[in-house]
Coordinates of C-alpha atoms and ligand atoms in Angstrom, one line a residue:
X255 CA 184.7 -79.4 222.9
X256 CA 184.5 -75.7 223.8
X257 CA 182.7 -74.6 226.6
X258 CA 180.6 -71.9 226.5
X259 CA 181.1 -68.8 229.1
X260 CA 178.0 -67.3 230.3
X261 CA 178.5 -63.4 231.1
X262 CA 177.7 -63.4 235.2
X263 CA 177.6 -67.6 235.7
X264 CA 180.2 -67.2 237.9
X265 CA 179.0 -64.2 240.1
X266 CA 177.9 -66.7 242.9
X267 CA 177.6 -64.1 246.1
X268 CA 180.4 -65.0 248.6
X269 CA 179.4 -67.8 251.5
X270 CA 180.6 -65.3 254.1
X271 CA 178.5 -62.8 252.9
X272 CA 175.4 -64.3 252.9
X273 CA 176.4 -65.7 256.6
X274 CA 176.5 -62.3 257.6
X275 CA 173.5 -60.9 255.6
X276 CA 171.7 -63.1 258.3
X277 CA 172.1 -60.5 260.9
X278 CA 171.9 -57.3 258.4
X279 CA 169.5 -54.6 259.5
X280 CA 168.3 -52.5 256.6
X281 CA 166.7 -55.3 255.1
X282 CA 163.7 -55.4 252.8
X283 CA 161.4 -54.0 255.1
X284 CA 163.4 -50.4 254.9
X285 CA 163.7 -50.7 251.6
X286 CA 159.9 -51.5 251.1
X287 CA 159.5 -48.0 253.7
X288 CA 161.4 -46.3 251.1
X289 CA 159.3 -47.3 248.1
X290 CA 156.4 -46.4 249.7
X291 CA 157.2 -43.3 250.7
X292 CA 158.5 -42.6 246.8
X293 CA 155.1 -43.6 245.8
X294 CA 153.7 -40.3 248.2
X295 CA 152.4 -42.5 251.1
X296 CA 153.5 -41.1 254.2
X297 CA 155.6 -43.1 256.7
X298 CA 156.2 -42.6 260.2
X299 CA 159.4 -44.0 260.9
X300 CA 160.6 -45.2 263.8
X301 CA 163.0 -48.0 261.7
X302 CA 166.8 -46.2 261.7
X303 CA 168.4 -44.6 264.4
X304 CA 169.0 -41.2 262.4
X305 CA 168.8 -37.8 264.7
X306 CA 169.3 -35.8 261.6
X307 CA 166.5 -37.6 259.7
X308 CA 164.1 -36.4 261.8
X309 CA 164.8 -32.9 261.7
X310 CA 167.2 -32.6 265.8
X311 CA 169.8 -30.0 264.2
X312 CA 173.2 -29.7 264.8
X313 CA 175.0 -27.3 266.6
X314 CA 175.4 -24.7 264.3
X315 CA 179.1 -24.1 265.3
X316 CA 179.7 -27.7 264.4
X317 CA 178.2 -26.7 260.9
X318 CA 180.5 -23.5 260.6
X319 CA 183.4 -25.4 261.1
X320 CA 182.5 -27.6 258.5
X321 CA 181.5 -24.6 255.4
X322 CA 184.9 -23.1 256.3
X323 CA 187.0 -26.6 256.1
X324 CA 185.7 -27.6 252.7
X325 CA 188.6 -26.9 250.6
X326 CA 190.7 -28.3 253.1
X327 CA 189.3 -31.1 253.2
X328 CA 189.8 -32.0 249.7
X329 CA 192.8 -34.2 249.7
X330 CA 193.3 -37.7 251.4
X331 CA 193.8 -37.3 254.9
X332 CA 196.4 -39.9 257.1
X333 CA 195.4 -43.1 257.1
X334 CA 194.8 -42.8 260.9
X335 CA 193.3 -39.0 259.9
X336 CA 193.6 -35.5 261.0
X337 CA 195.5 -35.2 263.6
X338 CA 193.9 -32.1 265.1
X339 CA 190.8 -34.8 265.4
X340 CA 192.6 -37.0 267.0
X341 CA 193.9 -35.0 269.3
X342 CA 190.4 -33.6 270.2
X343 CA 189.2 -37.2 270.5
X344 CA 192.1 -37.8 272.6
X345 CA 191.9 -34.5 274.7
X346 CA 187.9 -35.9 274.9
X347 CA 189.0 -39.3 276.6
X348 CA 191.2 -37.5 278.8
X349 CA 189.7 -35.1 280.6
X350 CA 185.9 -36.3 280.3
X351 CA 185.8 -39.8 279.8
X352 CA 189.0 -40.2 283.0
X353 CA 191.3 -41.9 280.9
X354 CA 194.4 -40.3 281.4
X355 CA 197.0 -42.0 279.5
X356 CA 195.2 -41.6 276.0
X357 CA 197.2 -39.5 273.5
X358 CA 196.2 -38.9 269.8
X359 CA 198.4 -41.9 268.3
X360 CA 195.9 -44.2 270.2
X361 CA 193.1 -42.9 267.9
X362 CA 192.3 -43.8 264.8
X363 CA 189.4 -42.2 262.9
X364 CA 187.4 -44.0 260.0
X365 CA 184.1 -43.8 258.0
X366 CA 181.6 -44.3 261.0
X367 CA 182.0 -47.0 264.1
X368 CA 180.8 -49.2 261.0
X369 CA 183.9 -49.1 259.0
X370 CA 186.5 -49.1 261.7
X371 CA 184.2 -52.1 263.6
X372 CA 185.1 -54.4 260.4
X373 CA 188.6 -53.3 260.5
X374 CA 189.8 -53.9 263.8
X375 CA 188.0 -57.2 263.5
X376 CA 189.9 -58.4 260.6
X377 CA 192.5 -57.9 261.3
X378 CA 192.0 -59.7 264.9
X379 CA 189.8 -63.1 263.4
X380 CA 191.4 -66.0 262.0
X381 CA 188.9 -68.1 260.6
X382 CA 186.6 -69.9 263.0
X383 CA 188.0 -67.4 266.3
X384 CA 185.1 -66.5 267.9
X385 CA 183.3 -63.7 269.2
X386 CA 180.8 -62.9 272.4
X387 CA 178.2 -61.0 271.2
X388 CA 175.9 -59.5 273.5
X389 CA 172.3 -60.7 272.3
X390 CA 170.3 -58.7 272.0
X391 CA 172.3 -56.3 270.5
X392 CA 173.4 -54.0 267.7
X393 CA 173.7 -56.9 264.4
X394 CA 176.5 -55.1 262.8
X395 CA 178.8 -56.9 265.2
X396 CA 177.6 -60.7 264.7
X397 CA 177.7 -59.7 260.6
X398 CA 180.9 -58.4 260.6
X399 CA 182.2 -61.4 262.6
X400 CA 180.5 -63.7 260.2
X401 CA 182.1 -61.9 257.2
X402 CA 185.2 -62.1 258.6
X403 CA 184.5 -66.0 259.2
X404 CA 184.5 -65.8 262.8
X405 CA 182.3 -67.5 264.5
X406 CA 179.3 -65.8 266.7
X407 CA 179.2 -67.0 270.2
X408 CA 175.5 -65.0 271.2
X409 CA 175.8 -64.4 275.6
X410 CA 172.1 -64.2 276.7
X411 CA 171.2 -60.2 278.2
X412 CA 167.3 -61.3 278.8
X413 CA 164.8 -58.8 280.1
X414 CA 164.4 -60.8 283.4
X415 CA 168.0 -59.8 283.9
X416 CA 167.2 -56.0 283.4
X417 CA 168.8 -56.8 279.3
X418 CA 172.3 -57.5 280.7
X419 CA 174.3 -60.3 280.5
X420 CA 174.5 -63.5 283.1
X421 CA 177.9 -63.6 283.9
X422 CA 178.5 -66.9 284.9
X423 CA 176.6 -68.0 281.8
X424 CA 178.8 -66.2 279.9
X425 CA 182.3 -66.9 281.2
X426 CA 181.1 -70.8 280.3
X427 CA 180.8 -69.3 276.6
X428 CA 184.5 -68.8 276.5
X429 CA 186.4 -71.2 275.1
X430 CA 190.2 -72.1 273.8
X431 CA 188.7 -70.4 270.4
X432 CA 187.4 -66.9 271.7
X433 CA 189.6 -64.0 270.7
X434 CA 187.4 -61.1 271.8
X435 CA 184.3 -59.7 273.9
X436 CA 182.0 -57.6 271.9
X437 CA 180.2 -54.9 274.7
X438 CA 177.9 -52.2 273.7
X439 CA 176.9 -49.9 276.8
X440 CA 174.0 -47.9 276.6
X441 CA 172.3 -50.7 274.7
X442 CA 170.9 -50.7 271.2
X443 CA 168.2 -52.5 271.2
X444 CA 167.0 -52.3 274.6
X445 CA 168.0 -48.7 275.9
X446 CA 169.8 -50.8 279.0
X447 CA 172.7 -48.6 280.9
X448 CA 174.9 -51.6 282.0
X449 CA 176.8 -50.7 285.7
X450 CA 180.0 -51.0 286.7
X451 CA 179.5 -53.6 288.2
X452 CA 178.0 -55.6 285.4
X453 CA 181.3 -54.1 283.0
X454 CA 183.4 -55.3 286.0
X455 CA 182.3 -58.9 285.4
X456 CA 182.4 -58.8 281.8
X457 CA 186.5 -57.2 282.4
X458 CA 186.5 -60.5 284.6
X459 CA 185.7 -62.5 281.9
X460 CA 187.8 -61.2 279.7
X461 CA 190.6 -60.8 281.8
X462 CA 190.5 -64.8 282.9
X463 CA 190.4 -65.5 279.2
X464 CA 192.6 -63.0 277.2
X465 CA 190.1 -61.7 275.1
X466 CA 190.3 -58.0 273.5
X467 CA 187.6 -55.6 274.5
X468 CA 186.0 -54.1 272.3
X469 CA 183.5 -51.6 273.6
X470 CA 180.9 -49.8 271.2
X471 CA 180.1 -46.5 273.4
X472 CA 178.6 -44.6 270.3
X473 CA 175.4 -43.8 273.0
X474 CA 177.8 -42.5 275.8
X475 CA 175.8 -39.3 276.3
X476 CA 172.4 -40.4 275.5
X477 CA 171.4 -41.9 279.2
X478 CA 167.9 -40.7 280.9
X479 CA 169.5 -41.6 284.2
X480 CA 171.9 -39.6 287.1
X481 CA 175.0 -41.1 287.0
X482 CA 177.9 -40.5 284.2
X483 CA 179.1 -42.7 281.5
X484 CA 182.0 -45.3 282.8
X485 CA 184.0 -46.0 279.7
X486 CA 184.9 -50.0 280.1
X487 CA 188.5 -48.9 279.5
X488 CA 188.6 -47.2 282.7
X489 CA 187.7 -50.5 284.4
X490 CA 190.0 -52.6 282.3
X491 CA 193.6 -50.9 282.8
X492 CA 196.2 -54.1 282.2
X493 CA 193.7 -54.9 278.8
X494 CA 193.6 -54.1 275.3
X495 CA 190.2 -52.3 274.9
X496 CA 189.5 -50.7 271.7
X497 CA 186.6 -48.0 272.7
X498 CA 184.4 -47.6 269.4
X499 CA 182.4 -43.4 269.2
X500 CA 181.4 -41.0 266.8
X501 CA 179.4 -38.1 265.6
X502 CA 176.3 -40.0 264.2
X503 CA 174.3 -39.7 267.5
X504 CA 174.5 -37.6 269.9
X505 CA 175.8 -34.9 267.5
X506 CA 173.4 -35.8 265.2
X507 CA 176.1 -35.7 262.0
X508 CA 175.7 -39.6 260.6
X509 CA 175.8 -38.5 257.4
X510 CA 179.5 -37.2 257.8
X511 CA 180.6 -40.9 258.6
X512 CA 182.9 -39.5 261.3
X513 CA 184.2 -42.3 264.2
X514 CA 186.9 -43.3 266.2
X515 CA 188.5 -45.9 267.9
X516 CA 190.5 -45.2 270.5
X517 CA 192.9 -48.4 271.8
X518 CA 193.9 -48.3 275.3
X519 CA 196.4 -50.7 276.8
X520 CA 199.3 -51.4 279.4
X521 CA 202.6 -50.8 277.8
X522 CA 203.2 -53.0 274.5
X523 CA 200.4 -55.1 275.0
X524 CA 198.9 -55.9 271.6
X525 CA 201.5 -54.0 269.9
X526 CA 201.5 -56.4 266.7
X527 CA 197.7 -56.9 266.4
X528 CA 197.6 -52.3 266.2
X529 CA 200.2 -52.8 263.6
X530 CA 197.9 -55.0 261.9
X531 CA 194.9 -52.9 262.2
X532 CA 197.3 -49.6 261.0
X533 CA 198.3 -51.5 258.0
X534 CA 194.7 -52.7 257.3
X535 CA 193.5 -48.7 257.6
X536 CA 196.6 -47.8 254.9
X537 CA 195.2 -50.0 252.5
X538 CA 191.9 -48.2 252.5
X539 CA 193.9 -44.7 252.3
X540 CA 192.2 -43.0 255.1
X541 CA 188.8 -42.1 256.0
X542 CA 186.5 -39.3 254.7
X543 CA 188.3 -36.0 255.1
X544 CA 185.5 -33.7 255.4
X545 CA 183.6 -35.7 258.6
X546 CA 186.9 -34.9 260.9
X547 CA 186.7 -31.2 260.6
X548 CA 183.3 -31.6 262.5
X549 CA 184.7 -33.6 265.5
X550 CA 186.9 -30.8 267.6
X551 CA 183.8 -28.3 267.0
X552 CA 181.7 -31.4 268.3
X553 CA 183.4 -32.3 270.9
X554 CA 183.6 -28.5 272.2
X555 CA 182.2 -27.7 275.4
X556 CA 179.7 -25.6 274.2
X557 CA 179.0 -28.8 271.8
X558 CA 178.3 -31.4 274.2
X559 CA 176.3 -28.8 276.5
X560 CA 173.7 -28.3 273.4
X561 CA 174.1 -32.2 272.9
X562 CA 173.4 -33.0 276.6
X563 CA 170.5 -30.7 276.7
X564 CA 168.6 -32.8 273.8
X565 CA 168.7 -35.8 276.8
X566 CA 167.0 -33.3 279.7
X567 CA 163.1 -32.4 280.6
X568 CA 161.9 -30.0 277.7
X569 CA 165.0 -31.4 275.2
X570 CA 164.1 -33.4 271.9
X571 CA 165.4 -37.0 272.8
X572 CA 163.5 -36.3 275.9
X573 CA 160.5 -35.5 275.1
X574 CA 160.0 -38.0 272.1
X575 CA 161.1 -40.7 275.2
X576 CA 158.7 -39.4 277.6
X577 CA 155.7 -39.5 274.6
X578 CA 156.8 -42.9 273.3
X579 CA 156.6 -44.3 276.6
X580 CA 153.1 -42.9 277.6
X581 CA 151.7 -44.1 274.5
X582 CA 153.4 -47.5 275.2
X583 CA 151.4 -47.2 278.7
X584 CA 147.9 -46.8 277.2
X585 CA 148.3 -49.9 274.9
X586 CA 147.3 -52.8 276.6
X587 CA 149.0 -55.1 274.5
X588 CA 152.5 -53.5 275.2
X589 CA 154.5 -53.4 277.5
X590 CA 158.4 -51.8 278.2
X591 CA 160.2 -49.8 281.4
X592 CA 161.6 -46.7 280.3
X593 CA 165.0 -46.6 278.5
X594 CA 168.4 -45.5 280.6
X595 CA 170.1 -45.0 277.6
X596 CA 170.1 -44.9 274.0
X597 CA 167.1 -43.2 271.8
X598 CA 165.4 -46.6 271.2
X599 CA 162.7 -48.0 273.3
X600 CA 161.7 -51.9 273.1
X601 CA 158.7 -53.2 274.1
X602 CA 157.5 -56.7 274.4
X603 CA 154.1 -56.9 272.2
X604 CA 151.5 -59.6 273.4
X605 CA 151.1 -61.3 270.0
X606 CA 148.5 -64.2 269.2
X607 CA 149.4 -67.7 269.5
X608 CA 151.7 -68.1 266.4
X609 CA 152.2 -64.8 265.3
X610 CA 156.0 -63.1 265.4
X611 CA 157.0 -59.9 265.5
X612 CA 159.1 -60.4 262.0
X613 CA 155.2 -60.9 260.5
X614 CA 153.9 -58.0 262.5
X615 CA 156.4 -55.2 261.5
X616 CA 155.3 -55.7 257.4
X617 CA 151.6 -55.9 258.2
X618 CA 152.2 -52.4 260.2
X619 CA 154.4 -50.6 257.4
X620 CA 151.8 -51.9 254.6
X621 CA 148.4 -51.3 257.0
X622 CA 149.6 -48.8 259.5
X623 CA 152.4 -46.8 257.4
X624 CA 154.7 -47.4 260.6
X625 CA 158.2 -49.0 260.1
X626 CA 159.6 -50.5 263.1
X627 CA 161.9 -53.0 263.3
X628 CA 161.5 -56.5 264.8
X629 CA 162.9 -58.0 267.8
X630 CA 164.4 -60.9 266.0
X631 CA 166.8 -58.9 264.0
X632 CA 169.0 -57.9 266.9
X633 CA 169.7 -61.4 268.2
X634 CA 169.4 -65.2 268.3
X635 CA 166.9 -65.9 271.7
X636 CA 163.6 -67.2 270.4
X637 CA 161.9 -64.6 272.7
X638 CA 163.5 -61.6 270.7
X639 CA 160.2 -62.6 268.3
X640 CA 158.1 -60.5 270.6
X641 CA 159.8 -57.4 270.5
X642 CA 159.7 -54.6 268.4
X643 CA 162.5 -51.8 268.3
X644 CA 161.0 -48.6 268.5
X645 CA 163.1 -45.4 267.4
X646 CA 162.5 -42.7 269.8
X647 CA 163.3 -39.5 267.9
X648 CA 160.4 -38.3 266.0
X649 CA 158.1 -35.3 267.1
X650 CA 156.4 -36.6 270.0
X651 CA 152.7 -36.4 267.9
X652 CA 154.6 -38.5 265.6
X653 CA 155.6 -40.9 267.6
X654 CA 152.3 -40.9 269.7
X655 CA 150.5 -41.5 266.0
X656 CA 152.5 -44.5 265.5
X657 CA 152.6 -46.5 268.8
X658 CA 148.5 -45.6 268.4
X659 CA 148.3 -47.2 265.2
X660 CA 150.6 -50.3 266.8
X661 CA 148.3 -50.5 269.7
X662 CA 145.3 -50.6 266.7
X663 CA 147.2 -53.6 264.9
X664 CA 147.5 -55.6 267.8
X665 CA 143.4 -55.1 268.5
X666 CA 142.7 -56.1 265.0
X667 CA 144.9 -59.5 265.1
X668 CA 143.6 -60.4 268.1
X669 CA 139.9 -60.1 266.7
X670 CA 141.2 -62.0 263.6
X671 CA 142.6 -64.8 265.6
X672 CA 139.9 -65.5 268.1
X673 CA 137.2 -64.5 265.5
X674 CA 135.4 -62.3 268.1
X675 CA 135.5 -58.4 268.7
X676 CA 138.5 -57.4 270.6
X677 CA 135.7 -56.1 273.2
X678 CA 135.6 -59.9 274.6
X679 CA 139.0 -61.2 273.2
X680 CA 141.1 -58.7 274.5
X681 CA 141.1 -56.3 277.6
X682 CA 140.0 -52.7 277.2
X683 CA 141.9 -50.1 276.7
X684 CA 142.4 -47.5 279.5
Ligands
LIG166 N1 177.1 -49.1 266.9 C1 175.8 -49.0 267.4 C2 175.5 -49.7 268.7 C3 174.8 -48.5 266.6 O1 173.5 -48.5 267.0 C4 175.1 -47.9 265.3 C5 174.1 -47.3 264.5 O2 172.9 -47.3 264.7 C6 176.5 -47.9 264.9 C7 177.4 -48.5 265.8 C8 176.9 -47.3 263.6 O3 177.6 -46.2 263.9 P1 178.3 -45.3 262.7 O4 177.2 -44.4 262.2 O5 179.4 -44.5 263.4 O6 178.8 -46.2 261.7

């Protein structure tokens, strides 16, 4: 008997993949954002984390080196890239970020944090290694470690702990299995700035368990607060920390997919895992050539002085923080501290009985035209279900509009669930 082949019966989607599409972030709720906004209605979104999206420019010296780079850029560049950007990365880590001992073979650029997050981890995870994951926290690094069939250990950073981690809760997470510590410091989701004392105990951890750091810092310069950035590298000399950066934030250039990781590391420890992570980069050629003409200009002085204005009274990312959070104030139904870090605020909304935020973020893109992204996409904890991720870049009337409108959703579920007004079901607003 023949058998008949049917054109796509065997195009069954990778198990991995859809392990990891559990923790994905532009899910159908962006997409729906998008059609929307094709169809002329207009959005105010506070979903993605894009600077340039909502109109913060770039330096225009950073733009000038691009134009004139152009036709330089045409060709593949080395598989690690340019070395005139990694040297200015390197120079970077030197003299601002106090790592001495950094020189441009420790860098290695790629297509974004994104790309060169998935790379370093495959080439460290065997399958079932696992990975802390600080939860909340950005997804990427729970789907990547699924897709690379490692498995997600979540450490608890609740908001009774000022959204950082419990450190003796998490040194029990360790186990004979766990290969690597996943940090992010400032915090996406919550706009934490973890101390050096908290990124002391998590080098503890790591230390007393020989796991490989790897420290996503893309939000180094955006912090509301005094004191400077402490790379964990600086704290973690005798380790292998791989520090993850890039021009998507505070230089407000994600489109050029321009990052770096930068591997620091007593002599030849973790010699043969960087081979592994070299070879992995060759296969892939080399990352985008145009995006690494824009990192010396970027990480000029003049640069970072324009950048670190955008974070200071009367700058944009400060004034969109200081609106978002007054607004958050007059909404009785919300409630979240000022972020230290980061251009996201997170606020815990008081939802009726039964309700989650995952329910509440469609009803306020379809009723409210606001897209803001629920708690429960950045973690595991049951509690993440109140939350609600709000972007804080847009034009301060902007974002005032919004958090309005999410303070008005709130009122009308409540009147729907107890059936009275929200007069007599819920407290007034001020
Ligand atoms: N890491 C964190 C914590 C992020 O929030 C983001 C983007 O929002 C990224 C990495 C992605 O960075 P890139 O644009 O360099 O890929």
């Amino acid at each position: 008997m023949t058998s008949v082949v049917r054109p796509g019966r065997d195009a069954r989607p990778a198990r991995r993949v859809a392990a990891a599409g559990r923790h994905g972030l532009r899910g159908t709720l962006t997409d729906e954002a998008r059609e929307l906004s094709v169809d002329g209605r207009p959005i105010i979104d506070l979903g993605l984390g894009d600077p340039a999206a909502h109109g913060i420019p770039a330096p225009p010296s950073v733009l000038t080196a691009l134009h004139e780079r152009i036709d330089d850029a045409r060709g593949y560049s080395d598989a690690a890239g340019h070395l005139t950007a990694r040297t200015a990365v390197a120079e970077h880590f030197r003299t601002r970020l106090a790592l001495p001992r950094i020189t441009p073979s420790d860098v290695r650029l790629g297509n974004g944090v994104s790309e060169l997050a998935l790379l370093t981890l495959q080439a460290l995870l065997d399958p079932g290694d696992e990975v802390l994951v600080p939860d909340p926290g950005y997804p990427m690094w729970a789907a990547y470690t699924s897709l690379c069939a490692g498995s997600v250990v979540p450490y608890p950073c609740p908001e009774a702990n000022g959204w950082r981690p419990d450190l003796d809760s998490l040194s029990r997470l360790a186990g004979p299995r766990t290969r690597a510590l996943v940090v992010i410091n400032p915090v996406n989701p919550t706009g934490a700035v973890w101390p050096p004392e908290t990124l002391d105990g998590l080098v503890a951890v790591a230390r007393r368990h020989g796991l490989v750091l790897f420290s996503d810092e893309i939000y180094d310069g955006i912090r509301f607060v005094p004191d400077p950035h402490v790379p964990l590298a600086a704290l973690a000399p005798d380790l292998l920390c791989l520090t993850f950066g890039g021009l998507s934030k505070l230089s407000r250039l994600p489109g050029l997919r321009a990052g770096w990781v930068v591997a620091s590391h007593p002599p030849g420890v973790g010699r043969a895992y960087l081979a592994a992570v070299a070879s992995l980069a060759a296969l892939r050629l080399g990352p985008n050539s145009v995006g690494q003409y824009a990192i010396p200009a970027a990480l000029s002085a003049p640069a970072l002085r324009d950048a670190a204005a955008l974070t200071e009274p009367g700058g944009a990312l400060h004034q969109s923080r200081s609106a978002a959070h007054t607004a958050i104030d007059r909404q009785p139904g919300l409630r979240c501290a000022p972020q230290d870090g980061t251009f996201y605020a997170f606020p815990r909304l008081d939802l009726p009985p039964g309700t989650t935020t995952n329910e509440f973020a469609r009803r306020l893109l379809r009723e409210k035209s606001v897209l803001a992204m629920p708690g429960q996409q950045f973690g595991s904890h049951s509690d993440l279900s109140t939350y609600l991720r709000l972007t804080t870049l847009a034009p301060p009337t902007q974002t005032t509009s919004a958090i309005e409108r999410i303070g008005d959703l709130l009122a009308e579920l409540w009147t729907d669930h107890t059936g009275r007004s929200e007069a007599t079901a819920r407290p007034k607003r001020s």
